[in-house]
PDB file of N, CA and C in Angstrom:
ATOM      1  N   UNK A 793     286.137-232.868  17.550  1.00  0.00           N
ATOM      2  CA  UNK A 793     284.786-232.490  17.115  1.00  0.00           C
ATOM      3  C   UNK A 793     284.662-230.827  16.891  1.00  0.00           C
ATOM      4  N   UNK A 794     283.776-230.532  16.354  1.00  0.00           N
ATOM      5  CA  UNK A 794     283.778-229.031  16.146  1.00  0.00           C
ATOM      6  C   UNK A 794     282.731-228.417  17.105  1.00  0.00           C
ATOM      7  N   UNK A 795     283.027-227.145  17.412  1.00  0.00           N
ATOM      8  CA  UNK A 795     281.984-226.601  18.378  1.00  0.00           C
ATOM      9  C   UNK A 795     280.578-226.831  18.285  1.00  0.00           C
ATOM     10  N   UNK A 796     280.161-226.776  16.789  1.00  0.00           N
ATOM     11  CA  UNK A 796     279.029-226.616  16.658  1.00  0.00           C
ATOM     12  C   UNK A 796     277.992-228.191  16.714  1.00  0.00           C
ATOM     13  N   UNK A 797     279.046-229.162  16.526  1.00  0.00           N
ATOM     14  CA  UNK A 797     278.367-230.464  16.891  1.00  0.00           C
ATOM     15  C   UNK A 797     278.491-230.675  18.618  1.00  0.00           C
ATOM     16  N   UNK A 798     279.572-229.885  18.978  1.00  0.00           N
ATOM     17  CA  UNK A 798     279.317-230.012  20.774  1.00  0.00           C
ATOM     18  C   UNK A 798     278.213-229.290  21.403  1.00  0.00           C
ATOM     19  N   UNK A 799     277.685-227.984  20.543  1.00  0.00           N
ATOM     20  CA  UNK A 799     276.807-227.429  21.073  1.00  0.00           C
ATOM     21  C   UNK A 799     275.409-228.257  20.549  1.00  0.00           C
ATOM     22  N   UNK A 800     275.401-229.092  19.558  1.00  0.00           N
ATOM     23  CA  UNK A 800     274.081-229.843  19.050  1.00  0.00           C
ATOM     24  C   UNK A 800     273.966-230.788  20.326  1.00  0.00           C
ATOM     25  N   UNK A 801     275.074-231.522  20.693  1.00  0.00           N
ATOM     26  CA  UNK A 801     274.970-232.353  21.592  1.00  0.00           C
ATOM     27  C   UNK A 801     274.547-231.937  22.891  1.00  0.00           C
ATOM     28  N   UNK A 802     275.019-230.601  23.373  1.00  0.00           N
ATOM     29  CA  UNK A 802     274.373-229.926  24.569  1.00  0.00           C
ATOM     30  C   UNK A 802     272.797-229.647  24.742  1.00  0.00           C
ATOM     31  N   UNK A 803     272.539-229.010  23.499  1.00  0.00           N
ATOM     32  CA  UNK A 803     271.229-228.624  23.323  1.00  0.00           C
ATOM     33  C   UNK A 803     270.354-229.830  23.104  1.00  0.00           C
ATOM     34  N   UNK A 804     270.879-230.869  22.515  1.00  0.00           N
ATOM     35  CA  UNK A 804     269.855-231.927  22.372  1.00  0.00           C
ATOM     36  C   UNK A 804     269.602-232.935  23.552  1.00  0.00           C
ATOM     37  N   UNK A 805     270.656-232.614  24.363  1.00  0.00           N
ATOM     38  CA  UNK A 805     270.595-233.677  25.579  1.00  0.00           C
ATOM     39  C   UNK A 805     270.609-233.037  27.147  1.00  0.00           C
ATOM     40  N   UNK A 806     271.045-231.868  27.051  1.00  0.00           N
ATOM     41  CA  UNK A 806     271.196-231.343  28.614  1.00  0.00           C
ATOM     42  C   UNK A 806     270.143-230.014  28.964  1.00  0.00           C
ATOM     43  N   UNK A 807     270.019-229.168  27.913  1.00  0.00           N
ATOM     44  CA  UNK A 807     269.312-228.044  28.069  1.00  0.00           C
ATOM     45  C   UNK A 807     268.082-228.217  28.577  1.00  0.00           C
ATOM     46  N   UNK A 808     267.160-229.447  28.299  1.00  0.00           N
ATOM     47  CA  UNK A 808     265.947-229.725  28.782  1.00  0.00           C
ATOM     48  C   UNK A 808     265.662-229.449  30.189  1.00  0.00           C
ATOM     49  N   UNK A 809     266.775-229.759  30.832  1.00  0.00           N
ATOM     50  CA  UNK A 809     266.645-229.920  32.205  1.00  0.00           C
ATOM     51  C   UNK A 809     267.625-228.758  33.053  1.00  0.00           C
ATOM     52  N   UNK A 810     268.937-228.340  32.359  1.00  0.00           N
ATOM     53  CA  UNK A 810     269.707-227.534  32.796  1.00  0.00           C
ATOM     54  C   UNK A 810     269.660-226.228  31.873  1.00  0.00           C
ATOM     55  N   UNK A 811     268.553-225.460  32.237  1.00  0.00           N
ATOM     56  CA  UNK A 811     268.141-224.257  31.170  1.00  0.00           C
ATOM     57  C   UNK A 811     269.422-223.196  31.557  1.00  0.00           C
ATOM     58  N   UNK A 812     269.141-222.084  31.094  1.00  0.00           N
ATOM     59  CA  UNK A 812     270.012-220.868  31.455  1.00  0.00           C
ATOM     60  C   UNK A 812     269.042-219.816  31.623  1.00  0.00           C
ATOM     61  N   UNK A 813     267.865-220.066  31.917  1.00  0.00           N
ATOM     62  CA  UNK A 813     267.071-218.739  32.908  1.00  0.00           C
ATOM     63  C   UNK A 813     266.518-219.816  33.990  1.00  0.00           C
ATOM     64  N   UNK A 814     265.549-218.809  34.593  1.00  0.00           N
ATOM     65  CA  UNK A 814     264.946-219.628  35.957  1.00  0.00           C
ATOM     66  C   UNK A 814     263.642-219.984  35.474  1.00  0.00           C
ATOM     67  N   UNK A 815     263.213-220.048  34.598  1.00  0.00           N
ATOM     68  CA  UNK A 815     261.688-220.539  34.075  1.00  0.00           C
ATOM     69  C   UNK A 815     261.492-222.000  34.134  1.00  0.00           C
ATOM     70  N   UNK A 816     260.715-222.543  34.902  1.00  0.00           N
ATOM     71  CA  UNK A 816     260.358-224.056  34.947  1.00  0.00           C
ATOM     72  C   UNK A 816     261.808-224.861  35.210  1.00  0.00           C
ATOM     73  N   UNK A 817     262.544-224.896  36.085  1.00  0.00           N
ATOM     74  CA  UNK A 817     263.505-225.453  36.507  1.00  0.00           C
ATOM     75  C   UNK A 817     263.524-226.698  37.137  1.00  0.00           C
ATOM     76  N   UNK A 818     264.137-227.729  36.714  1.00  0.00           N
ATOM     77  CA  UNK A 818     263.869-228.850  37.196  1.00  0.00           C
ATOM     78  C   UNK A 818     265.355-229.598  37.660  1.00  0.00           C
ATOM     79  N   UNK A 819     266.102-228.683  37.419  1.00  0.00           N
ATOM     80  CA  UNK A 819     267.694-228.836  37.784  1.00  0.00           C
ATOM     81  C   UNK A 819     268.229-227.754  37.697  1.00  0.00           C
ATOM     82  N   UNK A 820     269.464-227.539  38.489  1.00  0.00           N
ATOM     83  CA  UNK A 820     270.360-226.556  38.474  1.00  0.00           C
ATOM     84  C   UNK A 820     270.661-226.029  36.953  1.00  0.00           C
ATOM     85  N   UNK A 821     270.765-224.428  37.037  1.00  0.00           N
ATOM     86  CA  UNK A 821     271.153-223.639  35.733  1.00  0.00           C
ATOM     87  C   UNK A 821     272.347-224.292  35.403  1.00  0.00           C
ATOM     88  N   UNK A 822     272.554-224.358  34.000  1.00  0.00           N
ATOM     89  CA  UNK A 822     273.993-224.684  33.592  1.00  0.00           C
ATOM     90  C   UNK A 822     275.127-223.519  34.128  1.00  0.00           C
ATOM     91  N   UNK A 823     274.682-222.531  34.116  1.00  0.00           N
ATOM     92  CA  UNK A 823     275.638-221.572  34.782  1.00  0.00           C
ATOM     93  C   UNK A 823     276.117-221.677  36.102  1.00  0.00           C
ATOM     94  N   UNK A 824     275.244-222.451  36.805  1.00  0.00           N
ATOM     95  CA  UNK A 824     275.461-222.489  38.070  1.00  0.00           C
ATOM     96  C   UNK A 824     276.701-223.798  38.172  1.00  0.00           C
ATOM     97  N   UNK A 825     276.372-224.720  37.483  1.00  0.00           N
ATOM     98  CA  UNK A 825     277.183-225.884  37.391  1.00  0.00           C
ATOM     99  C   UNK A 825     278.610-225.758  36.820  1.00  0.00           C
ATOM    100  N   UNK A 826     278.579-224.602  35.815  1.00  0.00           N
ATOM    101  CA  UNK A 826     279.759-224.406  35.123  1.00  0.00           C
ATOM    102  C   UNK A 826     280.895-223.815  36.311  1.00  0.00           C
ATOM    103  N   UNK A 827     280.045-222.790  36.960  1.00  0.00           N
ATOM    104  CA  UNK A 827     280.899-222.117  37.993  1.00  0.00           C
ATOM    105  C   UNK A 827     281.551-222.948  38.941  1.00  0.00           C
ATOM    106  N   UNK A 828     280.413-223.982  39.480  1.00  0.00           N
ATOM    107  CA  UNK A 828     280.904-224.765  40.530  1.00  0.00           C
ATOM    108  C   UNK A 828     281.988-225.804  40.068  1.00  0.00           C
ATOM    109  N   UNK A 829     282.147-226.331  38.813  1.00  0.00           N
ATOM    110  CA  UNK A 829     283.031-226.988  38.513  1.00  0.00           C
ATOM    111  C   UNK A 829     284.016-226.402  38.157  1.00  0.00           C
ATOM    112  N   UNK A 830     284.437-225.167  37.307  1.00  0.00           N
ATOM    113  CA  UNK A 830     285.237-224.398  37.172  1.00  0.00           C
ATOM    114  C   UNK A 830     286.168-223.869  38.489  1.00  0.00           C
ATOM    115  N   UNK A 831     285.341-223.612  39.526  1.00  0.00           N
ATOM    116  CA  UNK A 831     286.021-223.374  40.785  1.00  0.00           C
ATOM    117  C   UNK A 831     286.771-224.172  41.165  1.00  0.00           C
ATOM    118  N   UNK A 832     286.390-225.700  41.232  1.00  0.00           N
ATOM    119  CA  UNK A 832     286.792-226.850  41.777  1.00  0.00           C
ATOM    120  C   UNK A 832     287.958-227.279  40.598  1.00  0.00           C
ATOM    121  N   UNK A 833     287.740-227.234  39.244  1.00  0.00           N
ATOM    122  CA  UNK A 833     288.695-227.529  38.594  1.00  0.00           C
ATOM    123  C   UNK A 833     288.779-226.547  37.397  1.00  0.00           C
ATOM    124  N   UNK A 834     289.832-225.556  37.713  1.00  0.00           N
ATOM    125  CA  UNK A 834     289.973-224.457  36.994  1.00  0.00           C
ATOM    126  C   UNK A 834     290.534-225.189  35.564  1.00  0.00           C
ATOM    127  N   UNK A 835     291.491-225.948  35.706  1.00  0.00           N
ATOM    128  CA  UNK A 835     292.126-226.758  34.568  1.00  0.00           C
ATOM    129  C   UNK A 835     291.128-227.505  33.515  1.00  0.00           C
ATOM    130  N   UNK A 836     291.320-227.026  32.634  1.00  0.00           N
ATOM    131  CA  UNK A 836     289.918-227.604  31.345  1.00  0.00           C
ATOM    132  C   UNK A 836     289.897-229.369  31.120  1.00  0.00           C
ATOM    133  N   UNK A 837     291.230-229.916  31.286  1.00  0.00           N
ATOM    134  CA  UNK A 837     291.213-231.364  31.397  1.00  0.00           C
ATOM    135  C   UNK A 837     290.600-231.754  32.877  1.00  0.00           C
ATOM    136  N   UNK A 838     290.911-231.311  33.616  1.00  0.00           N
ATOM    137  CA  UNK A 838     290.530-231.725  34.934  1.00  0.00           C
ATOM    138  C   UNK A 838     288.961-231.468  35.231  1.00  0.00           C
ATOM    139  N   UNK A 839     288.630-230.653  34.542  1.00  0.00           N
ATOM    140  CA  UNK A 839     286.882-230.170  34.322  1.00  0.00           C
ATOM    141  C   UNK A 839     286.355-231.207  33.644  1.00  0.00           C
ATOM    142  N   UNK A 840     286.973-231.290  32.637  1.00  0.00           N
ATOM    143  CA  UNK A 840     286.344-232.285  31.481  1.00  0.00           C
ATOM    144  C   UNK A 840     286.629-233.621  32.034  1.00  0.00           C
ATOM    145  N   UNK A 841     287.369-234.138  32.631  1.00  0.00           N
ATOM    146  CA  UNK A 841     287.498-235.435  33.102  1.00  0.00           C
ATOM    147  C   UNK A 841     286.469-236.042  34.454  1.00  0.00           C
ATOM    148  N   UNK A 842     286.395-234.616  35.337  1.00  0.00           N
ATOM    149  CA  UNK A 842     285.637-234.931  36.566  1.00  0.00           C
ATOM    150  C   UNK A 842     284.229-234.994  36.256  1.00  0.00           C
ATOM    151  N   UNK A 843     283.655-233.917  35.402  1.00  0.00           N
ATOM    152  CA  UNK A 843     282.306-233.817  34.932  1.00  0.00           C
ATOM    153  C   UNK A 843     281.917-235.115  34.191  1.00  0.00           C
ATOM    154  N   UNK A 844     282.677-235.447  33.308  1.00  0.00           N
ATOM    155  CA  UNK A 844     282.083-236.455  32.528  1.00  0.00           C
ATOM    156  C   UNK A 844     282.205-237.998  32.977  1.00  0.00           C
ATOM    157  N   UNK A 845     283.107-238.141  33.982  1.00  0.00           N
ATOM    158  CA  UNK A 845     283.128-239.131  34.749  1.00  0.00           C
ATOM    159  C   UNK A 845     281.897-239.222  35.808  1.00  0.00           C
ATOM    160  N   UNK A 846     281.529-238.196  36.263  1.00  0.00           N
ATOM    161  CA  UNK A 846     280.311-237.722  37.180  1.00  0.00           C
ATOM    162  C   UNK A 846     279.062-238.279  36.588  1.00  0.00           C
ATOM    163  N   UNK A 847     278.780-237.443  35.453  1.00  0.00           N
ATOM    164  CA  UNK A 847     277.545-237.624  34.482  1.00  0.00           C
ATOM    165  C   UNK A 847     277.377-238.907  34.283  1.00  0.00           C
ATOM    166  N   UNK A 848     278.577-239.810  33.819  1.00  0.00           N
ATOM    167  CA  UNK A 848     278.513-241.273  33.561  1.00  0.00           C
ATOM    168  C   UNK A 848     277.952-242.083  34.730  1.00  0.00           C
ATOM    169  N   UNK A 849     278.289-241.675  35.657  1.00  0.00           N
ATOM    170  CA  UNK A 849     277.532-242.503  36.979  1.00  0.00           C
ATOM    171  C   UNK A 849     277.351-241.489  38.047  1.00  0.00           C
ATOM    172  N   UNK A 850     276.068-240.742  38.120  1.00  0.00           N
ATOM    173  CA  UNK A 850     276.072-239.834  39.160  1.00  0.00           C
ATOM    174  C   UNK A 850     276.131-240.460  40.501  1.00  0.00           C
ATOM    175  N   UNK A 851     276.661-239.714  41.630  1.00  0.00           N
ATOM    176  CA  UNK A 851     276.808-240.331  42.837  1.00  0.00           C
ATOM    177  C   UNK A 851     276.722-238.875  43.669  1.00  0.00           C
ATOM    178  N   UNK A 852     276.083-239.110  44.497  1.00  0.00           N
ATOM    179  CA  UNK A 852     275.735-237.928  45.572  1.00  0.00           C
ATOM    180  C   UNK A 852     276.811-237.820  46.409  1.00  0.00           C
ATOM    181  N   UNK A 853     277.786-238.778  46.576  1.00  0.00           N
ATOM    182  CA  UNK A 853     278.961-238.672  47.359  1.00  0.00           C
ATOM    183  C   UNK A 853     280.017-237.659  46.802  1.00  0.00           C
ATOM    184  N   UNK A 854     280.055-237.819  45.444  1.00  0.00           N
ATOM    185  CA  UNK A 854     281.335-237.301  44.692  1.00  0.00           C
ATOM    186  C   UNK A 854     280.558-236.044  43.826  1.00  0.00           C
ATOM    187  N   UNK A 855     279.236-235.741  44.269  1.00  0.00           N
ATOM    188  CA  UNK A 855     278.710-234.425  43.605  1.00  0.00           C
ATOM    189  C   UNK A 855     279.490-233.141  44.375  1.00  0.00           C
ATOM    190  N   UNK A 856     279.516-232.146  43.577  1.00  0.00           N
ATOM    191  CA  UNK A 856     279.878-230.857  43.777  1.00  0.00           C
ATOM    192  C   UNK A 856     278.610-229.768  43.977  1.00  0.00           C
ATOM    193  N   UNK A 857     277.464-230.399  43.711  1.00  0.00           N
ATOM    194  CA  UNK A 857     276.353-229.729  43.852  1.00  0.00           C
ATOM    195  C   UNK A 857     275.380-230.466  44.729  1.00  0.00           C
ATOM    196  N   UNK A 858     275.935-230.668  46.212  1.00  0.00           N
ATOM    197  CA  UNK A 858     275.078-231.523  47.309  1.00  0.00           C
ATOM    198  C   UNK A 858     273.835-230.727  47.609  1.00  0.00           C
ATOM    199  N   UNK A 859     273.818-229.368  47.538  1.00  0.00           N
ATOM    200  CA  UNK A 859     272.804-228.463  47.887  1.00  0.00           C
ATOM    201  C   UNK A 859     271.487-228.581  46.511  1.00  0.00           C
ATOM    202  N   UNK A 860     271.914-228.717  45.625  1.00  0.00           N
ATOM    203  CA  UNK A 860     270.819-228.894  44.551  1.00  0.00           C
ATOM    204  C   UNK A 860     270.490-230.176  44.302  1.00  0.00           C
ATOM    205  N   UNK A 861     270.948-230.988  44.868  1.00  0.00           N
ATOM    206  CA  UNK A 861     270.625-232.470  44.934  1.00  0.00           C
ATOM    207  C   UNK A 861     269.680-232.521  46.208  1.00  0.00           C
ATOM    208  N   UNK A 862     269.877-232.203  47.040  1.00  0.00           N
ATOM    209  CA  UNK A 862     268.584-232.016  48.196  1.00  0.00           C
ATOM    210  C   UNK A 862     267.179-231.191  47.460  1.00  0.00           C
ATOM    211  N   UNK A 863     267.533-230.261  46.690  1.00  0.00           N
ATOM    212  CA  UNK A 863     266.546-229.620  46.093  1.00  0.00           C
ATOM    213  C   UNK A 863     265.585-230.231  44.864  1.00  0.00           C
ATOM    214  N   UNK A 864     266.666-231.074  44.135  1.00  0.00           N
ATOM    215  CA  UNK A 864     266.318-231.295  42.945  1.00  0.00           C
ATOM    216  C   UNK A 864     266.105-232.929  42.786  1.00  0.00           C
ATOM    217  N   UNK A 865     266.987-233.554  43.579  1.00  0.00           N
ATOM    218  CA  UNK A 865     267.384-234.924  43.626  1.00  0.00           C
ATOM    219  C   UNK A 865     268.171-235.557  42.774  1.00  0.00           C
ATOM    220  N   UNK A 866     268.905-236.657  42.700  1.00  0.00           N
ATOM    221  CA  UNK A 866     270.212-236.867  42.313  1.00  0.00           C
ATOM    222  C   UNK A 866     269.850-236.977  40.720  1.00  0.00           C
ATOM    223  N   UNK A 867     270.759-236.262  39.855  1.00  0.00           N
ATOM    224  CA  UNK A 867     270.483-236.581  38.264  1.00  0.00           C
ATOM    225  C   UNK A 867     270.427-238.170  37.964  1.00  0.00           C
ATOM    226  N   UNK A 868     269.731-238.635  37.305  1.00  0.00           N
ATOM    227  CA  UNK A 868     269.414-240.014  36.815  1.00  0.00           C
ATOM    228  C   UNK A 868     270.612-240.333  35.916  1.00  0.00           C
ATOM    229  N   UNK A 869     271.052-241.667  35.969  1.00  0.00           N
ATOM    230  CA  UNK A 869     272.031-241.987  34.719  1.00  0.00           C
ATOM    231  C   UNK A 869     271.358-241.962  33.725  1.00  0.00           C
ATOM    232  N   UNK A 870     271.977-241.413  32.620  1.00  0.00           N
ATOM    233  CA  UNK A 870     271.311-241.125  31.319  1.00  0.00           C
ATOM    234  C   UNK A 870     271.817-242.361  30.117  1.00  0.00           C
ATOM    235  N   UNK A 871     273.026-242.982  30.381  1.00  0.00           N
ATOM    236  CA  UNK A 871     273.419-243.835  29.454  1.00  0.00           C
ATOM    237  C   UNK A 871     274.245-243.488  28.306  1.00  0.00           C
ATOM    238  N   UNK A 872     274.915-242.208  28.344  1.00  0.00           N
ATOM    239  CA  UNK A 872     275.500-241.527  27.451  1.00  0.00           C
ATOM    240  C   UNK A 872     277.027-242.322  27.541  1.00  0.00           C
ATOM    241  N   UNK A 873     277.492-242.341  26.570  1.00  0.00           N
ATOM    242  CA  UNK A 873     278.944-242.878  26.515  1.00  0.00           C
ATOM    243  C   UNK A 873     279.977-242.007  27.002  1.00  0.00           C
ATOM    244  N   UNK A 874     280.919-242.273  27.173  1.00  0.00           N
ATOM    245  CA  UNK A 874     281.926-241.330  28.017  1.00  0.00           C
ATOM    246  C   UNK A 874     282.717-240.207  26.939  1.00  0.00           C
ATOM    247  N   UNK A 875     282.729-240.870  25.773  1.00  0.00           N
ATOM    248  CA  UNK A 875     283.340-239.853  24.753  1.00  0.00           C
ATOM    249  C   UNK A 875     282.206-238.605  24.253  1.00  0.00           C
ATOM    250  N   UNK A 876     281.221-239.014  24.265  1.00  0.00           N
ATOM    251  CA  UNK A 876     280.017-237.869  24.160  1.00  0.00           C
ATOM    252  C   UNK A 876     280.069-236.888  25.616  1.00  0.00           C
ATOM    253  N   UNK A 877     279.989-237.654  26.702  1.00  0.00           N
ATOM    254  CA  UNK A 877     280.071-236.668  27.609  1.00  0.00           C
ATOM    255  C   UNK A 877     281.195-235.791  27.769  1.00  0.00           C
ATOM    256  N   UNK A 878     282.436-236.285  27.455  1.00  0.00           N
ATOM    257  CA  UNK A 878     283.619-235.510  27.468  1.00  0.00           C
ATOM    258  C   UNK A 878     283.628-234.398  26.423  1.00  0.00           C
ATOM    259  N   UNK A 879     282.649-234.540  25.294  1.00  0.00           N
ATOM    260  CA  UNK A 879     282.712-233.534  24.132  1.00  0.00           C
ATOM    261  C   UNK A 879     281.460-232.281  24.792  1.00  0.00           C
ATOM    262  N   UNK A 880     280.393-233.069  25.676  1.00  0.00           N
ATOM    263  CA  UNK A 880     279.633-231.946  26.152  1.00  0.00           C
ATOM    264  C   UNK A 880     280.167-231.161  27.213  1.00  0.00           C
ATOM    265  N   UNK A 881     281.162-231.765  28.042  1.00  0.00           N
ATOM    266  CA  UNK A 881     281.661-231.258  29.169  1.00  0.00           C
ATOM    267  C   UNK A 881     282.601-230.034  28.603  1.00  0.00           C
ATOM    268  N   UNK A 882     283.355-230.316  27.527  1.00  0.00           N
ATOM    269  CA  UNK A 882     284.228-229.343  26.849  1.00  0.00           C
ATOM    270  C   UNK A 882     283.479-228.334  26.405  1.00  0.00           C
ATOM    271  N   UNK A 883     282.174-228.620  25.693  1.00  0.00           N
ATOM    272  CA  UNK A 883     281.539-227.172  25.314  1.00  0.00           C
ATOM    273  C   UNK A 883     280.924-226.572  26.541  1.00  0.00           C
ATOM    274  N   UNK A 884     280.613-226.997  27.659  1.00  0.00           N
ATOM    275  CA  UNK A 884     280.307-226.432  28.945  1.00  0.00           C
ATOM    276  C   UNK A 884     281.470-225.481  29.492  1.00  0.00           C
ATOM    277  N   UNK A 885     282.722-226.172  29.507  1.00  0.00           N
ATOM    278  CA  UNK A 885     283.702-225.255  30.042  1.00  0.00           C
ATOM    279  C   UNK A 885     284.162-224.279  28.943  1.00  0.00           C
ATOM    280  N   UNK A 886     283.682-224.491  27.762  1.00  0.00           N
ATOM    281  CA  UNK A 886     284.095-223.237  26.714  1.00  0.00           C
ATOM    282  C   UNK A 886     283.126-222.154  26.668  1.00  0.00           C
ATOM    283  N   UNK A 887     281.998-222.640  26.813  1.00  0.00           N
ATOM    284  CA  UNK A 887     280.864-221.443  26.523  1.00  0.00           C
ATOM    285  C   UNK A 887     280.420-220.496  27.726  1.00  0.00           C
ATOM    286  N   UNK A 888     280.278-219.351  27.056  1.00  0.00           N
ATOM    287  CA  UNK A 888     279.552-218.369  28.045  1.00  0.00           C
ATOM    288  C   UNK A 888     278.142-218.328  27.888  1.00  0.00           C
ATOM    289  N   UNK A 889     277.680-218.821  28.847  1.00  0.00           N
ATOM    290  CA  UNK A 889     275.924-219.055  28.952  1.00  0.00           C
ATOM    291  C   UNK A 889     275.276-217.833  29.239  1.00  0.00           C
ATOM    292  N   UNK A 890     275.861-216.703  29.452  1.00  0.00           N
ATOM    293  CA  UNK A 890     275.157-215.340  29.930  1.00  0.00           C
ATOM    294  C   UNK A 890     275.145-214.731  28.946  1.00  0.00           C
ATOM    295  N   UNK A 891     275.568-214.864  27.755  1.00  0.00           N
ATOM    296  CA  UNK A 891     275.221-214.102  26.305  1.00  0.00           C
ATOM    297  C   UNK A 891     274.109-214.649  25.716  1.00  0.00           C
TER     298      UNK A 891
END
């Protein structure tokens, strides 16, 4: 899949809650998520595998964002398929959200 399709998936599904600014936050900023996951999984494949698996079935015990779960609650199960989540996870890994 090309980058613009992955951006469309991300912007159509994730940005509503995982914003890039601090306004009206209902979940951690995407930069915080990206930083936590990249620190834990610097290898792109490992990052994509872990993130997409976790979002497929959110679980507090396997979360890398336990402080944020206490603040915002556990992310709900969204019903996306694994392939879509892998595409979105790759976009998150590759994107500089600070620009």
